[in-house]
Short mmCIF file of C-alpha atoms in Angstrom, two decimals:
data_model
loop_
_atom_site.label_atom_id
_atom_site.label_comp_id
_atom_site.label_asym_id
_atom_site.label_seq_id
_atom_site.Cartn_x
_atom_site.Cartn_y
_atom_site.Cartn_z
CA MET A 9 -1.42 31.95 4.97
CA GLU A 10 0.96 29.52 3.28
CA HIS A 11 2.53 26.68 5.24
CA ASP A 12 4.69 23.71 4.40
CA GLU A 13 1.96 21.44 5.73
CA GLU A 14 1.59 18.19 3.73
CA PRO A 15 -1.48 18.20 1.48
CA ALA A 16 -4.29 16.13 2.99
CA LYS A 17 -4.63 12.63 1.45
CA ILE A 18 -8.38 12.97 0.99
CA ARG A 19 -9.19 15.68 -1.51
CA LEU A 20 -12.62 16.95 -2.50
CA PHE A 21 -13.66 19.34 -5.26
CA VAL A 22 -16.10 22.04 -4.16
CA GLU A 23 -17.68 24.95 -6.03
CA ALA A 24 -17.53 27.38 -3.09
CA GLU A 25 -14.89 30.04 -2.48
CA LEU A 26 -12.01 28.81 -0.32
CA ASP A 27 -10.30 31.06 2.21
CA ALA A 28 -9.04 30.85 5.79
CA GLY A 29 -11.95 30.90 8.22
CA VAL A 30 -14.76 30.08 5.79
CA SER A 31 -17.03 27.09 6.24
CA VAL A 32 -18.12 25.08 3.21
CA GLY A 33 -20.59 22.31 2.51
CA VAL A 34 -20.13 19.30 0.24
CA THR A 35 -22.51 17.29 -1.94
CA ALA A 36 -24.60 14.48 -0.45
CA GLN A 37 -22.42 12.00 -2.34
CA GLN A 38 -19.20 13.47 -0.94
CA ALA A 39 -20.71 13.46 2.57
CA HIS A 40 -21.61 9.79 2.15
CA TYR A 41 -18.06 9.06 1.01
CA LEU A 42 -16.55 10.83 4.03
CA LYS A 43 -18.91 9.28 6.58
CA HIS A 44 -19.57 5.77 5.30
CA VAL A 45 -16.66 4.88 3.00
CA LEU A 46 -13.79 6.62 4.84
CA ARG A 47 -15.60 6.51 8.25
CA LEU A 48 -14.48 10.02 9.11
CA GLY A 49 -16.07 12.10 11.86
CA THR A 50 -15.85 15.59 13.33
CA GLY A 51 -12.27 16.88 13.50
CA ALA A 52 -10.93 14.81 10.59
CA SER A 53 -8.72 16.54 8.03
CA VAL A 54 -9.82 16.91 4.39
CA GLY A 55 -8.21 18.75 1.47
CA LEU A 56 -10.38 21.01 -0.69
CA PHE A 57 -9.91 22.64 -4.11
CA ASN A 58 -12.20 24.56 -6.43
CA GLY A 59 -10.07 25.23 -9.53
CA ARG A 60 -9.44 28.87 -8.54
CA ASP A 61 -8.11 29.29 -4.99
CA GLY A 62 -5.46 26.56 -4.68
CA GLU A 63 -5.67 23.65 -2.27
CA TRP A 64 -6.81 24.15 1.32
CA ALA A 65 -6.75 22.05 4.45
CA ALA A 66 -10.10 21.85 6.23
CA ARG A 67 -11.56 20.05 9.24
CA ILE A 68 -14.94 18.41 9.44
CA ASP A 69 -16.92 20.46 11.95
CA GLY A 70 -20.23 18.70 11.44
CA ILE A 71 -21.34 15.59 9.55
CA GLY A 72 -24.65 13.76 9.18
CA ARG A 73 -26.78 11.80 6.76
CA GLY A 74 -26.09 13.41 3.34
CA TRP A 75 -24.34 16.53 4.59
CA ALA A 76 -21.01 17.67 6.01
CA SER A 77 -19.65 21.05 6.98
CA LEU A 78 -15.92 21.79 6.68
CA ALA A 79 -13.95 24.56 8.36
CA VAL A 80 -11.24 25.79 5.95
CA HIS A 81 -8.06 26.86 7.69
CA THR A 82 -4.73 26.66 5.79
CA ARG A 83 -3.75 26.89 2.14
CA THR A 84 -1.53 23.91 1.30
CA ARG A 85 -0.82 24.69 -2.38
CA PRO A 86 -1.26 27.77 -4.55
CA GLN A 87 -3.39 27.54 -7.69
CA ARG A 88 -1.28 26.66 -10.72
CA PRO A 89 -2.38 27.39 -14.29
CA ASP A 90 -3.19 24.29 -16.35
CA PRO A 91 -1.83 23.83 -19.87
CA ASP A 92 -4.36 25.15 -22.40
CA LEU A 93 -5.28 21.84 -24.02
CA TRP A 94 -8.77 20.74 -25.06
CA LEU A 95 -9.82 17.20 -25.90
CA VAL A 96 -12.49 17.05 -28.61
CA PHE A 97 -13.67 13.48 -29.14
CA ALA A 98 -16.38 11.44 -30.79
CA PRO A 99 -18.41 9.81 -28.00
CA ILE A 100 -17.86 6.08 -27.55
CA ARG A 101 -19.55 3.41 -25.47
CA ARG A 102 -20.15 3.91 -21.79
CA ALA A 103 -17.18 2.21 -20.07
CA ARG A 104 -14.75 3.66 -22.59
CA ILE A 105 -16.10 7.20 -22.39
CA ASP A 106 -15.84 7.09 -18.57
CA PHE A 107 -12.30 5.96 -19.02
CA VAL A 108 -11.49 8.79 -21.44
CA ALA A 109 -12.88 11.38 -19.00
CA GLN A 110 -10.83 9.93 -16.11
CA LYS A 111 -7.59 9.56 -18.02
CA ALA A 112 -7.88 12.91 -19.79
CA THR A 113 -8.25 14.53 -16.36
CA GLU A 114 -5.14 12.80 -15.03
CA LEU A 115 -3.29 13.82 -18.18
CA GLY A 116 -4.23 17.46 -17.65
CA ALA A 117 -6.84 18.27 -20.31
CA ALA A 118 -8.52 21.61 -19.58
CA LEU A 119 -11.77 20.89 -21.44
CA LEU A 120 -13.67 17.83 -22.70
CA TRP A 121 -15.94 18.35 -25.69
CA PRO A 122 -17.86 15.49 -27.35
CA VAL A 123 -18.42 15.91 -31.09
CA PHE A 124 -20.66 13.91 -33.43
CA THR A 125 -18.94 12.85 -36.65
CA GLN A 126 -20.18 10.83 -39.61
CA PHE A 127 -19.20 7.42 -38.24
CA THR A 128 -20.13 8.17 -34.60
CA VAL A 129 -22.43 5.39 -33.39
CA MET A 130 -23.54 7.03 -30.13
CA SER A 131 -26.32 9.58 -30.44
CA ARG A 132 -26.44 10.87 -26.85
CA VAL A 133 -23.83 11.83 -24.27
CA ASN A 134 -24.38 12.00 -20.52
CA THR A 135 -22.30 15.09 -19.80
CA GLU A 136 -23.22 14.98 -16.09
CA ARG A 137 -21.62 11.56 -15.93
CA LEU A 138 -18.56 12.79 -17.83
CA ARG A 139 -18.24 15.62 -15.33
CA ALA A 140 -18.60 13.27 -12.34
CA ASN A 141 -15.82 11.08 -13.73
CA ALA A 142 -13.62 14.14 -14.27
CA ILE A 143 -14.21 15.39 -10.70
CA GLU A 144 -13.37 12.00 -9.20
CA ALA A 145 -10.18 11.73 -11.26
CA ALA A 146 -9.14 15.29 -10.31
CA GLU A 147 -9.70 14.52 -6.61
CA GLN A 148 -7.43 11.48 -6.89
CA SER A 149 -4.68 12.95 -9.09
CA GLU A 150 -3.58 16.02 -7.08
CA ARG A 151 -4.99 18.27 -9.81
CA LEU A 152 -6.17 21.63 -8.52
CA SER A 153 -8.84 21.95 -11.21
CA VAL A 154 -11.51 19.94 -12.99
CA PRO A 155 -11.74 19.97 -16.78
CA ALA A 156 -14.73 21.88 -18.16
CA VAL A 157 -17.24 19.64 -19.96
CA ARG A 158 -19.09 21.09 -22.96
CA GLU A 159 -22.37 19.90 -24.39
CA PRO A 160 -21.90 17.79 -27.53
CA VAL A 161 -22.08 19.41 -30.98
CA SER A 162 -21.83 18.23 -34.58
CA LEU A 163 -18.48 18.55 -36.37
CA ASP A 164 -20.09 21.27 -38.55
CA THR A 165 -21.06 23.34 -35.51
CA LEU A 166 -17.70 22.76 -33.89
CA LEU A 167 -15.80 24.04 -36.92
CA ALA A 168 -18.16 26.95 -37.66
CA GLY A 169 -17.51 28.38 -34.20
CA TRP A 170 -13.87 27.37 -33.81
CA PRO A 171 -11.61 30.00 -32.18
CA THR A 172 -9.03 30.33 -34.96
CA ASP A 173 -6.15 31.15 -32.62
CA ARG A 174 -6.45 27.61 -31.17
CA ARG A 175 -4.52 24.91 -33.05
CA LEU A 176 -6.65 21.83 -33.76
CA PHE A 177 -4.60 18.64 -33.99
CA VAL A 178 -6.52 15.95 -35.86
CA CYS A 179 -5.42 12.40 -35.09
CA ASP A 180 -5.33 10.80 -38.51
CA GLU A 181 -5.01 7.04 -38.98
CA THR A 182 -4.59 7.07 -42.76
CA GLY A 183 -0.82 6.67 -42.39
CA THR A 184 -0.10 9.88 -44.33
CA ALA A 185 -0.03 12.38 -41.43
CA PRO A 186 3.32 13.64 -40.08
CA PRO A 187 4.59 11.89 -36.91
CA VAL A 188 3.31 13.20 -33.59
CA ALA A 189 6.80 14.08 -32.30
CA THR A 190 7.39 16.31 -35.34
CA VAL A 191 4.03 18.06 -35.07
CA PHE A 192 4.12 18.63 -31.30
CA GLY A 193 7.86 19.38 -31.25
CA ALA A 194 8.95 22.82 -30.13
CA SER A 195 10.34 23.73 -33.53
CA THR A 196 6.91 23.89 -35.16
CA LEU A 197 4.69 24.92 -32.24
CA PRO A 198 5.49 27.92 -30.02
CA ARG A 199 5.09 27.02 -26.34
CA GLY A 200 1.80 28.24 -24.88
CA THR A 201 -0.16 28.05 -28.16
CA PRO A 202 -3.77 27.16 -27.23
CA ALA A 203 -4.31 23.64 -28.51
CA ALA A 204 -7.00 20.99 -29.01
CA LEU A 205 -6.85 17.33 -29.98
CA LEU A 206 -9.57 15.83 -32.19
CA ILE A 207 -10.12 12.08 -31.89
CA GLY A 208 -12.59 10.36 -34.22
CA PRO A 209 -14.88 7.43 -33.37
CA GLU A 210 -13.94 3.72 -33.58
CA GLY A 211 -14.59 3.77 -37.33
CA GLY A 212 -12.31 6.79 -37.76
CA LEU A 213 -13.09 10.11 -39.40
CA ALA A 214 -14.67 9.86 -42.86
CA GLY A 215 -12.49 10.67 -45.87
CA ALA A 216 -14.58 13.77 -46.62
CA GLU A 217 -14.25 14.94 -43.01
CA LEU A 218 -10.46 14.51 -43.11
CA ASP A 219 -10.24 16.37 -46.44
CA ARG A 220 -12.32 19.22 -45.10
CA LEU A 221 -10.29 19.44 -41.86
CA ALA A 222 -6.96 19.36 -43.70
CA LYS A 223 -7.92 22.52 -45.63
CA LEU A 224 -8.61 24.60 -42.51
CA PRO A 225 -5.81 27.02 -41.54
CA PHE A 226 -5.97 26.13 -37.81
CA VAL A 227 -5.77 22.34 -38.37
CA SER A 228 -2.66 20.12 -38.24
CA ARG A 229 -2.86 16.40 -38.92
CA VAL A 230 -1.04 14.09 -36.51
CA GLY A 231 0.02 10.47 -37.04
CA LEU A 232 0.14 8.03 -34.12
CA GLY A 233 2.21 5.27 -35.67
CA PRO A 234 1.62 2.16 -37.76
CA ARG A 235 -0.71 0.19 -35.44
CA VAL A 236 -4.46 0.76 -35.30
CA LEU A 237 -5.33 2.38 -31.97
CA ARG A 238 -8.78 2.24 -30.43
CA ALA A 239 -10.33 5.68 -30.02
CA ASP A 240 -9.70 5.76 -26.26
CA THR A 241 -6.07 4.68 -26.67
CA ALA A 242 -5.53 7.33 -29.34
CA ALA A 243 -6.96 10.04 -27.05
CA LEU A 244 -4.65 9.06 -24.21
CA ALA A 245 -1.57 8.65 -26.38
CA ALA A 246 -2.09 12.05 -28.03
CA LEU A 247 -2.64 13.75 -24.64
CA ALA A 248 0.53 12.19 -23.19
CA CYS A 249 2.63 13.13 -26.23
CA TRP A 250 1.33 16.70 -26.21
CA GLN A 251 2.08 17.13 -22.50
CA ALA A 252 5.55 15.62 -22.96
CA LEU A 253 6.48 17.81 -25.93
CA ALA A 254 4.44 21.01 -25.64
CA GLY A 255 2.77 20.94 -22.22
CA ASP A 256 3.87 21.02 -18.60
CA TRP A 257 5.71 17.69 -18.56
CA SER A 258 8.69 19.39 -20.19
CA ASP A 259 9.10 22.14 -17.58
CA MET B 8 3.11 -14.73 -53.31
CA GLU B 9 2.53 -11.07 -52.52
CA HIS B 10 -0.63 -9.34 -53.74
CA ASP B 11 -2.20 -5.95 -53.21
CA GLU B 12 -5.26 -7.67 -51.77
CA GLU B 13 -6.83 -5.75 -48.83
CA PRO B 14 -6.12 -7.36 -45.47
CA ALA B 15 -9.13 -9.32 -44.18
CA LYS B 16 -11.19 -7.49 -41.54
CA ILE B 17 -11.32 -10.50 -39.23
CA ARG B 18 -7.87 -11.36 -37.97
CA LEU B 19 -6.88 -14.32 -35.82
CA PHE B 20 -3.61 -15.16 -34.13
CA VAL B 21 -2.43 -18.76 -34.61
CA GLU B 22 0.70 -20.59 -33.46
CA ALA B 23 1.07 -22.67 -36.66
CA GLU B 24 3.34 -21.92 -39.59
CA LEU B 25 1.64 -19.88 -42.32
CA ASP B 26 2.35 -20.45 -46.00
CA ALA B 27 0.42 -20.72 -49.26
CA GLY B 28 -1.39 -24.04 -49.44
CA VAL B 29 -1.21 -25.04 -45.78
CA SER B 30 -4.30 -25.73 -43.70
CA VAL B 31 -4.41 -24.57 -40.07
CA GLY B 32 -6.72 -25.09 -37.11
CA VAL B 33 -7.82 -22.53 -34.56
CA THR B 34 -8.65 -22.73 -30.83
CA ALA B 35 -12.12 -23.77 -29.68
CA GLN B 36 -12.71 -20.18 -28.56
CA GLN B 37 -11.74 -18.77 -31.96
CA ALA B 38 -13.95 -21.35 -33.70
CA HIS B 39 -16.87 -20.31 -31.47
CA TYR B 40 -16.19 -16.66 -32.34
CA LEU B 41 -16.17 -17.38 -36.09
CA LYS B 42 -19.26 -19.58 -36.06
CA HIS B 43 -21.51 -18.08 -33.39
CA VAL B 44 -20.45 -14.45 -32.99
CA LEU B 45 -19.56 -13.61 -36.59
CA ARG B 46 -21.85 -16.32 -38.05
CA LEU B 47 -19.31 -17.29 -40.67
CA GLY B 48 -19.40 -20.55 -42.59
CA THR B 49 -17.36 -22.47 -45.14
CA GLY B 50 -15.79 -20.19 -47.76
CA ALA B 51 -15.63 -17.08 -45.58
CA SER B 52 -12.41 -15.06 -45.57
CA VAL B 53 -10.27 -14.71 -42.43
CA GLY B 54 -6.87 -13.07 -41.88
CA LEU B 55 -4.22 -14.99 -39.95
CA PHE B 56 -0.91 -14.00 -38.33
CA ASN B 57 1.56 -15.82 -36.09
CA GLY B 58 4.18 -13.18 -35.27
CA ARG B 59 6.69 -14.66 -37.75
CA ASP B 60 5.28 -15.12 -41.24
CA GLY B 61 3.37 -11.90 -41.90
CA GLU B 62 -0.38 -11.71 -42.44
CA TRP B 63 -2.16 -14.25 -44.64
CA ALA B 64 -5.59 -14.49 -46.15
CA ALA B 65 -7.33 -17.81 -45.53
CA ARG B 66 -10.72 -19.37 -46.25
CA ILE B 67 -12.74 -21.45 -43.87
CA ASP B 68 -12.83 -24.94 -45.42
CA GLY B 69 -14.56 -26.66 -42.50
CA ILE B 70 -16.22 -25.47 -39.29
CA GLY B 71 -18.07 -27.21 -36.48
CA ARG B 72 -18.68 -27.13 -32.76
CA GLY B 73 -15.36 -25.94 -31.24
CA TRP B 74 -13.22 -26.38 -34.36
CA ALA B 75 -12.51 -24.75 -37.69
CA SER B 76 -10.06 -25.49 -40.45
CA LEU B 77 -8.65 -22.68 -42.59
CA ALA B 78 -6.97 -22.95 -45.99
CA VAL B 79 -4.17 -20.37 -46.21
CA HIS B 80 -3.72 -18.91 -49.68
CA THR B 81 -2.25 -15.39 -50.05
CA ARG B 82 0.14 -13.29 -48.02
CA THR B 83 -1.43 -9.85 -47.48
CA ARG B 84 1.37 -8.18 -45.46
CA PRO B 85 5.01 -9.06 -44.82
CA GLN B 86 6.19 -9.49 -41.24
CA ARG B 87 7.54 -6.22 -39.85
CA PRO B 88 9.92 -6.05 -36.89
CA ASP B 89 8.42 -4.56 -33.72
CA PRO B 90 10.26 -1.91 -31.72
CA ASP B 91 12.30 -3.57 -28.97
CA LEU B 92 10.37 -2.23 -25.99
CA TRP B 93 9.43 -4.18 -22.85
CA LEU B 94 6.86 -3.15 -20.29
CA VAL B 95 7.78 -4.20 -16.74
CA PHE B 96 4.98 -3.36 -14.33
CA ALA B 97 3.75 -4.03 -10.81
CA PRO B 98 0.51 -6.02 -11.11
CA ILE B 99 -2.66 -4.10 -10.31
CA ARG B 100 -6.29 -5.10 -9.86
CA ARG B 101 -8.04 -7.22 -12.45
CA ALA B 102 -9.86 -4.72 -14.69
CA ARG B 103 -6.84 -2.42 -14.76
CA ILE B 104 -4.32 -5.15 -15.51
CA ASP B 105 -6.49 -6.38 -18.41
CA PHE B 106 -6.54 -2.84 -19.63
CA VAL B 107 -2.75 -2.49 -19.39
CA ALA B 108 -2.27 -5.70 -21.40
CA GLN B 109 -4.70 -4.53 -24.10
CA LYS B 110 -3.35 -0.99 -24.39
CA ALA B 111 0.31 -2.02 -24.21
CA THR B 112 -0.37 -4.37 -27.14
CA GLU B 113 -1.97 -1.60 -29.19
CA LEU B 114 0.95 0.66 -28.31
CA GLY B 115 3.43 -1.91 -29.58
CA ALA B 116 5.12 -3.34 -26.47
CA ALA B 117 7.13 -6.47 -27.37
CA LEU B 118 7.00 -8.07 -23.90
CA LEU B 119 4.89 -7.77 -20.73
CA TRP B 120 6.56 -8.68 -17.45
CA PRO B 121 4.85 -8.35 -14.06
CA VAL B 122 7.18 -7.52 -11.16
CA PHE B 123 6.47 -7.57 -7.42
CA THR B 124 7.72 -4.46 -5.62
CA GLN B 125 7.51 -3.43 -1.97
CA PHE B 126 4.14 -1.65 -2.23
CA THR B 127 2.56 -4.13 -4.67
CA VAL B 128 -0.77 -5.23 -3.21
CA MET B 129 -1.45 -8.10 -5.61
CA SER B 130 0.28 -11.38 -4.79
CA ARG B 131 -0.71 -13.42 -7.86
CA VAL B 132 -0.89 -12.74 -11.58
CA ASN B 133 -2.94 -14.71 -14.08
CA THR B 134 -0.47 -14.67 -16.97
CA GLU B 135 -2.79 -16.81 -19.14
CA ARG B 136 -5.37 -14.05 -18.84
CA LEU B 137 -2.76 -11.39 -19.65
CA ARG B 138 -1.81 -13.34 -22.73
CA ALA B 139 -5.45 -13.76 -23.82
CA ASN B 140 -5.96 -10.00 -23.51
CA ALA B 141 -2.80 -9.35 -25.52
CA ILE B 142 -3.87 -11.77 -28.29
CA GLU B 143 -7.31 -10.17 -28.56
CA ALA B 144 -5.82 -6.67 -28.73
CA ALA B 145 -3.28 -7.77 -31.36
CA GLU B 146 -6.08 -9.31 -33.47
CA GLN B 147 -7.97 -6.01 -33.36
CA SER B 148 -5.08 -3.59 -33.86
CA GLU B 149 -3.53 -4.84 -37.13
CA ARG B 150 -0.43 -5.90 -35.22
CA LEU B 151 1.38 -8.83 -36.79
CA SER B 152 2.68 -10.10 -33.46
CA VAL B 153 1.58 -10.70 -29.88
CA PRO B 154 3.68 -9.43 -26.96
CA ALA B 155 5.45 -12.18 -25.02
CA VAL B 156 4.21 -12.52 -21.44
CA ARG B 157 6.72 -13.51 -18.76
CA GLU B 158 5.97 -15.09 -15.41
CA PRO B 159 6.11 -12.56 -12.55
CA VAL B 160 9.31 -12.09 -10.52
CA SER B 161 10.41 -9.97 -7.59
CA LEU B 162 12.26 -6.72 -8.26
CA ASP B 163 15.39 -8.37 -6.82
CA THR B 164 15.21 -11.26 -9.28
CA LEU B 165 14.44 -8.89 -12.15
CA LEU B 166 17.49 -6.75 -11.48
CA ALA B 167 19.83 -9.66 -10.73
CA GLY B 168 19.18 -11.11 -14.20
CA TRP B 169 18.78 -7.86 -16.11
CA PRO B 170 20.40 -7.82 -19.59
CA THR B 171 22.67 -4.81 -19.11
CA ASP B 172 22.54 -3.75 -22.76
CA ARG B 173 18.83 -2.99 -22.29
CA ARG B 174 18.05 0.51 -20.96
CA LEU B 175 15.56 0.41 -18.06
CA PHE B 176 13.47 3.57 -17.82
CA VAL B 177 11.99 3.92 -14.34
CA CYS B 178 8.88 6.08 -14.16
CA ASP B 179 9.50 8.18 -11.07
CA GLU B 180 6.78 10.29 -9.47
CA THR B 181 8.99 12.07 -6.94
CA GLY B 182 9.12 15.15 -9.16
CA THR B 183 12.93 15.07 -9.38
CA ALA B 184 13.36 12.90 -12.50
CA PRO B 185 14.21 14.53 -15.84
CA PRO B 186 11.25 15.12 -18.20
CA VAL B 187 10.23 12.24 -20.43
CA ALA B 188 10.84 14.18 -23.67
CA THR B 189 14.44 14.83 -22.64
CA VAL B 190 15.12 11.23 -21.63
CA PHE B 191 13.48 9.60 -24.68
CA GLY B 192 14.73 12.28 -27.12
CA ALA B 193 17.09 11.21 -29.87
CA SER B 194 20.00 13.23 -28.48
CA THR B 195 20.40 11.00 -25.42
CA LEU B 196 19.20 7.65 -26.73
CA PRO B 197 20.52 6.11 -29.97
CA ARG B 198 17.67 4.77 -32.11
CA GLY B 199 17.28 1.02 -31.79
CA THR B 200 18.61 0.75 -28.22
CA PRO B 201 16.73 -2.13 -26.52
CA ALA B 202 14.50 -0.52 -23.92
CA ALA B 203 12.17 -1.33 -21.04
CA LEU B 204 9.76 0.78 -19.00
CA LEU B 205 9.31 0.07 -15.27
CA ILE B 206 6.00 1.19 -13.74
CA GLY B 207 5.46 0.86 -9.99
CA PRO B 208 2.22 -0.04 -8.23
CA GLU B 209 -0.51 2.45 -7.18
CA GLY B 210 1.52 3.36 -4.08
CA GLY B 211 4.62 4.02 -6.20
CA LEU B 212 8.08 2.53 -5.82
CA ALA B 213 9.53 2.71 -2.30
CA GLY B 214 12.26 5.26 -1.62
CA ALA B 215 14.82 2.50 -1.09
CA GLU B 216 13.78 0.85 -4.38
CA LEU B 217 14.18 4.15 -6.26
CA ASP B 218 17.58 4.78 -4.65
CA ARG B 219 18.78 1.34 -5.58
CA LEU B 220 17.50 1.64 -9.16
CA ALA B 221 19.06 5.08 -9.64
CA LYS B 222 22.53 3.65 -8.90
CA LEU B 223 22.35 0.97 -11.61
CA PRO B 224 24.25 1.81 -14.80
CA PHE B 225 21.43 0.63 -17.11
CA VAL B 226 18.71 2.68 -15.37
CA SER B 227 17.39 6.12 -16.35
CA ARG B 228 14.70 7.86 -14.30
CA VAL B 229 11.81 9.45 -16.22
CA GLY B 230 9.37 12.11 -15.03
CA LEU B 231 5.77 12.15 -16.29
CA GLY B 232 4.77 15.65 -15.24
CA PRO B 233 3.32 17.34 -12.17
CA ARG B 234 0.03 15.43 -11.83
CA VAL B 235 -0.25 12.09 -10.05
CA LEU B 236 -0.96 9.39 -12.65
CA ARG B 237 -2.55 6.08 -11.79
CA ALA B 238 -0.28 3.13 -12.54
CA ASP B 239 -2.21 2.15 -15.68
CA THR B 240 -2.21 5.73 -17.00
CA ALA B 241 1.54 6.03 -16.38
CA ALA B 242 2.19 2.79 -18.30
CA LEU B 243 0.22 4.01 -21.28
CA ALA B 244 1.65 7.50 -21.26
CA ALA B 245 5.23 6.21 -21.08
CA LEU B 246 4.62 3.70 -23.89
CA ALA B 247 3.11 6.41 -26.13
CA CYS B 248 5.94 8.88 -25.44
CA TRP B 249 8.59 6.23 -26.10
CA GLN B 250 6.99 5.21 -29.41
CA ALA B 251 6.64 8.87 -30.44
CA LEU B 252 10.24 9.79 -29.60
CA ALA B 253 12.31 6.62 -29.90
CA GLY B 254 10.04 3.98 -31.44
CA ASP B 255 8.28 3.45 -34.75
CA TRP B 256 5.88 6.40 -34.54
CA SER B 257 8.68 8.69 -35.67
CA ASP B 258 9.55 6.80 -38.88
#
């Protein structure tokens, strides 16, 4: 059933299957948000999405301390495929990594993958926290999906297992890489090519890492202008430029 | 005197004229940073820039509680013109507006100008704080200038005094604006055209505001894709796309 009904303003991500007539639960945190932050009760309207079945309107048919049950009734939007863009990034400090997960979700990244490089200062990544940030950003940005979050790997492991049909764009601050508009422009990159962006840590990629990457057949180097960008700014700028030139902002 | 000397790692913005042989002071905050955060003393090397005279190497020739005196000796980089891009934006909450000032500086905006629109929640803007954020970001990003910060105005006042030779790109989330790559692409916009980006508040621009803007001869509407971007994300994404397509990232 497809209606012209407005999508609900409150949107929650759930894992469960969504279909007319099914009843789904939410996490304790989501239930708390509905009951205590939004002060919603039985009968209130909530939008739901799971990354597969589109967006559905649902009504709260039961709510209590740490739980809520929602009756799914009407599909408000069909599922839409996301652009096939991964963000591979050296982990950075807490506030900035949260920010990268949120912004990358808004900007439509399909997958977030932390990678340890030579100058990476952080030695651990809380992928649960990354995923929570991605879910929250997806709920607020009308996305119908949540980016996948992979467990961190070393650059060696990443490259050893790289799917060679996926173009890896390495953001390169040495000033010698071709401009981003040239590299992402339609003339050099057929639309729909699976893509990934690699963003180094605050100290940049090491010279030896850049040399090694430049020799790989699936790698293209990308320059982001003459100013020094922080790692989080570079990630965002590269995502926005890719969407504008090769992703779904140009449709 | 121009040498191939490496630019100093520590860079400070000063208002004073910079030239070989002059001695300049710094703010109490900068002196504190040099002495207590970096633990530098007499003889240490510091880079200086003022937005006019390029970047200069200097040596601390005196430092105390809340003051430092620097002897300027060698120019390390010539001044470079910045792209002529303004960011006009509805003020948003504190952490996010700091963030916009920092990121816009890294991304090369020449001027930051808060504007009050119909759905703007904030009623005051701390422009001193905006400027402090911009200075700090310029010091860290190898920029040789600091964006100007204007006092906030209403949208009415902004438009009444708009310099009509400056293109105003209005980021429009209604889904009907042409894609950003088309609008910023070289075919429609001669390189070097003075430009400004207008970003609405979290609730977007009002319908009547968008209608009014669309009728102005110096306005172009710009679409940033199918997902809903937060105001700060939209500002960053638009800045990055403009630099990539019409600014100095494509040189």
